[in-house]
């Protein structure tokens, strides 16, 4: 059992409309969501979040949220003059989500400056697995993106395994080529990559799983998990097909926010607990199938735990 997981990225205030048309809030962000689901699936994993927060009211409420979810925030850095970001979820009648953001210049965008200024990196322990995403990179200034990739390289050369989800958000990139440049940099420093088929279709025009595998092979990705929507999930290890897990539609699709994040969190937690790739995908798709039935990124703990207990009995 590998025991420590570090996720790097941005957690924001999440706003969504409740049934009564009043606003409800929570705290979410793609890599943070994955961390919460990893912790819920394998509570024995020590889950750490690395980000920037501010001195605003929402920053303190956010760190309380982390504590309540068992997420260790001791490496988080506090900016004296930047606040945390906000996003709002809009759902269409089929539950597909769209986001509006208020995150420009948020504290998380200052991460590289905050790390360097605090000189905290030498104090970090070894992390068995480090997880980041295209959003973790996309929020950073151009120079900071290179420094971030260098940080990942250092963690990797110190023995951490690296996992990456492209989570392509077109608005974060000036052009597709800009996104591709950094996605390639991220793939080349990662061991496990979890792309959506749509990410590769939108960015490269890939229309088959084989094309995606061919592309990732050049970048030496050793564990490739392709989430291909209704075609299911395809797994490859060192370019060799390992398994295909078919899509099982949820009873209702209320809000697809964090479907991919919960998938990633549960998948990585299972792999850290030495489960094989197929079992990890089956458990991850099960968890994501629950998450889409609920509003917001993080499903209420009690509902999720009951689900996990019942679902994992079958394994
Ligand atoms: N309606 C659904 N029913 C069951 N499972 C679903 C449904 N929608 C998504 N999933 C599961 O979630 C996984 C990830 O979904 P998807 O690729 O749409 O996420 P995503 O676009 O990365 O989402 P996000 O960026 O919000 O996290 C799918 O591979 C599937 O296993
Ligand atoms: O879009 C982002 O940056 C977010 O992290 C918001 C959502 O929680 C996330 O996208 C869901 O995958």
Short mmCIF file of N, CA, C and O and ligand atoms in Angstrom, two decimals, residues 10-14 27-34 87-89 97 99 101 103 133 135-136 139 165 167 169 172 256-262 296-298, ligand 2:
data_model
loop_
_atom_site.label_atom_id
_atom_site.label_comp_id
_atom_site.label_asym_id
_atom_site.label_seq_id
_atom_site.Cartn_x
_atom_site.Cartn_y
_atom_site.Cartn_z
N UNK A 10 -6.21 24.15 -7.64
CA UNK A 10 -6.98 25.27 -7.07
C UNK A 10 -8.31 24.77 -6.52
O UNK A 10 -9.03 24.05 -7.21
N UNK A 11 -8.61 25.17 -5.30
CA UNK A 11 -9.95 24.93 -4.74
C UNK A 11 -10.66 26.28 -4.72
O UNK A 11 -10.04 27.31 -4.42
N UNK A 12 -11.92 26.29 -5.11
CA UNK A 12 -12.67 27.56 -5.19
C UNK A 12 -13.96 27.46 -4.38
O UNK A 12 -14.39 26.37 -3.99
N UNK A 13 -14.58 28.59 -4.18
CA UNK A 13 -15.94 28.61 -3.67
C UNK A 13 -16.81 28.14 -4.84
O UNK A 13 -16.66 28.63 -5.96
N UNK A 14 -17.68 27.17 -4.58
CA UNK A 14 -18.57 26.66 -5.63
C UNK A 14 -20.00 27.15 -5.36
O UNK A 14 -20.53 26.94 -4.27
N UNK A 27 -17.19 24.00 -1.62
CA UNK A 27 -15.81 24.30 -2.02
C UNK A 27 -15.35 23.18 -2.93
O UNK A 27 -15.54 22.00 -2.61
N UNK A 28 -14.78 23.55 -4.08
CA UNK A 28 -14.42 22.52 -5.04
C UNK A 28 -13.38 23.04 -6.02
O UNK A 28 -13.15 24.24 -6.14
N UNK A 29 -12.78 22.12 -6.72
CA UNK A 29 -11.77 22.40 -7.73
C UNK A 29 -11.27 21.04 -8.17
O UNK A 29 -11.19 20.13 -7.34
N UNK A 30 -10.93 20.89 -9.43
CA UNK A 30 -10.82 19.52 -9.95
C UNK A 30 -9.88 18.60 -9.16
O UNK A 30 -10.28 17.52 -8.74
N UNK A 31 -8.63 19.04 -8.89
CA UNK A 31 -7.71 18.11 -8.20
C UNK A 31 -8.10 17.94 -6.72
O UNK A 31 -7.90 16.87 -6.15
N UNK A 32 -8.67 19.01 -6.16
CA UNK A 32 -9.17 18.89 -4.78
C UNK A 32 -10.32 17.86 -4.72
O UNK A 32 -10.36 17.01 -3.82
N UNK A 33 -11.22 17.93 -5.69
CA UNK A 33 -12.34 16.97 -5.72
C UNK A 33 -11.80 15.54 -5.76
O UNK A 33 -12.28 14.65 -5.05
N UNK A 34 -10.80 15.35 -6.61
CA UNK A 34 -10.23 13.99 -6.74
C UNK A 34 -9.65 13.52 -5.41
O UNK A 34 -9.79 12.36 -5.02
N UNK A 87 -16.48 29.88 -8.51
CA UNK A 87 -17.11 29.49 -9.78
C UNK A 87 -18.55 29.11 -9.54
O UNK A 87 -18.93 28.73 -8.43
N UNK A 88 -19.34 29.23 -10.59
CA UNK A 88 -20.76 28.88 -10.49
C UNK A 88 -21.07 27.81 -11.53
O UNK A 88 -20.54 27.83 -12.64
N UNK A 89 -21.94 26.86 -11.12
CA UNK A 89 -22.33 25.77 -12.03
C UNK A 89 -23.71 26.08 -12.62
O UNK A 89 -24.62 26.46 -11.90
N UNK A 97 -22.93 20.22 -17.47
CA UNK A 97 -22.61 21.43 -16.72
C UNK A 97 -21.79 22.41 -17.53
O UNK A 97 -21.04 22.05 -18.42
N UNK A 99 -19.50 26.17 -16.52
CA UNK A 99 -19.02 26.93 -15.37
C UNK A 99 -18.78 28.39 -15.74
O UNK A 99 -18.33 28.68 -16.85
N UNK A 101 -16.59 31.60 -14.09
CA UNK A 101 -15.49 31.72 -13.12
C UNK A 101 -15.21 33.16 -12.69
O UNK A 101 -15.30 34.07 -13.52
N UNK A 103 -11.92 33.92 -11.05
CA UNK A 103 -10.71 33.30 -10.49
C UNK A 103 -9.42 33.96 -10.96
O UNK A 103 -8.34 33.52 -10.58
N UNK A 133 -3.34 18.62 -12.87
CA UNK A 133 -4.22 18.59 -14.05
C UNK A 133 -3.89 19.75 -14.97
O UNK A 133 -3.12 20.67 -14.62
N UNK A 135 -5.81 22.05 -15.48
CA UNK A 135 -6.29 23.27 -14.82
C UNK A 135 -5.22 23.79 -13.85
O UNK A 135 -4.97 24.99 -13.79
N UNK A 136 -4.54 22.87 -13.15
CA UNK A 136 -3.46 23.30 -12.24
C UNK A 136 -2.43 24.12 -13.01
O UNK A 136 -1.88 25.10 -12.49
N UNK A 139 -4.03 27.78 -14.87
CA UNK A 139 -4.25 29.01 -14.08
C UNK A 139 -2.95 29.81 -13.90
O UNK A 139 -3.00 30.96 -13.48
N UNK A 165 -4.40 14.56 -15.28
CA UNK A 165 -5.65 14.57 -16.07
C UNK A 165 -5.67 15.87 -16.86
O UNK A 165 -5.62 16.95 -16.25
N UNK A 167 -8.03 17.53 -18.34
CA UNK A 167 -9.18 18.39 -18.00
C UNK A 167 -9.18 19.67 -18.84
O UNK A 167 -9.17 20.79 -18.29
N UNK A 169 -9.89 22.88 -20.60
CA UNK A 169 -10.88 23.97 -20.52
C UNK A 169 -10.44 25.04 -21.52
O UNK A 169 -9.49 25.81 -21.24
N UNK A 172 -9.05 28.60 -20.83
CA UNK A 172 -7.82 28.84 -20.07
C UNK A 172 -6.60 29.01 -20.96
O UNK A 172 -5.50 29.27 -20.46
N UNK A 256 -23.18 16.73 -14.09
CA UNK A 256 -21.97 15.95 -14.42
C UNK A 256 -20.70 16.54 -13.81
O UNK A 256 -19.61 15.99 -14.02
N UNK A 257 -20.82 17.63 -13.04
CA UNK A 257 -19.63 18.22 -12.40
C UNK A 257 -18.90 17.15 -11.57
O UNK A 257 -19.52 16.45 -10.77
N UNK A 258 -17.58 17.06 -11.78
CA UNK A 258 -16.70 16.17 -11.02
C UNK A 258 -16.87 14.69 -11.35
O UNK A 258 -16.35 13.84 -10.61
N UNK A 259 -17.55 14.37 -12.45
CA UNK A 259 -17.59 12.96 -12.88
C UNK A 259 -16.16 12.48 -13.09
O UNK A 259 -15.72 11.46 -12.53
N UNK A 260 -15.41 13.24 -13.88
CA UNK A 260 -14.02 12.86 -14.17
C UNK A 260 -13.14 12.94 -12.93
O UNK A 260 -12.21 12.14 -12.77
N UNK A 261 -13.41 13.89 -12.06
CA UNK A 261 -12.57 14.06 -10.86
C UNK A 261 -12.76 12.90 -9.89
O UNK A 261 -11.80 12.40 -9.29
N UNK A 262 -14.03 12.50 -9.70
CA UNK A 262 -14.28 11.38 -8.79
C UNK A 262 -13.69 10.11 -9.40
O UNK A 262 -13.10 9.27 -8.69
N UNK A 296 -23.50 19.45 -7.65
CA UNK A 296 -22.21 19.93 -7.13
C UNK A 296 -21.13 18.86 -7.25
O UNK A 296 -21.40 17.71 -7.60
N UNK A 297 -19.91 19.29 -6.95
CA UNK A 297 -18.75 18.40 -7.15
C UNK A 297 -18.65 17.33 -6.07
O UNK A 297 -18.29 16.19 -6.35
N UNK A 298 -18.95 17.71 -4.82
CA UNK A 298 -18.70 16.79 -3.70
C UNK A 298 -20.05 16.28 -3.16
O UNK A 298 -20.83 17.05 -2.60
O1 LIG B 2 -13.13 24.11 -13.72
C1 LIG B 2 -12.45 24.12 -12.69
O2 LIG B 2 -11.39 24.70 -12.57
C2 LIG B 2 -12.92 23.39 -11.53
O3 LIG B 2 -12.09 22.85 -10.87
C3 LIG B 2 -14.37 23.37 -11.23
C4 LIG B 2 -14.96 22.00 -11.11
O4 LIG B 2 -14.98 21.56 -9.77
C5 LIG B 2 -14.25 21.00 -11.96
O5 LIG B 2 -13.96 21.58 -13.19
C6 LIG B 2 -15.07 19.80 -12.16
O6 LIG B 2 -14.31 18.92 -12.95
#
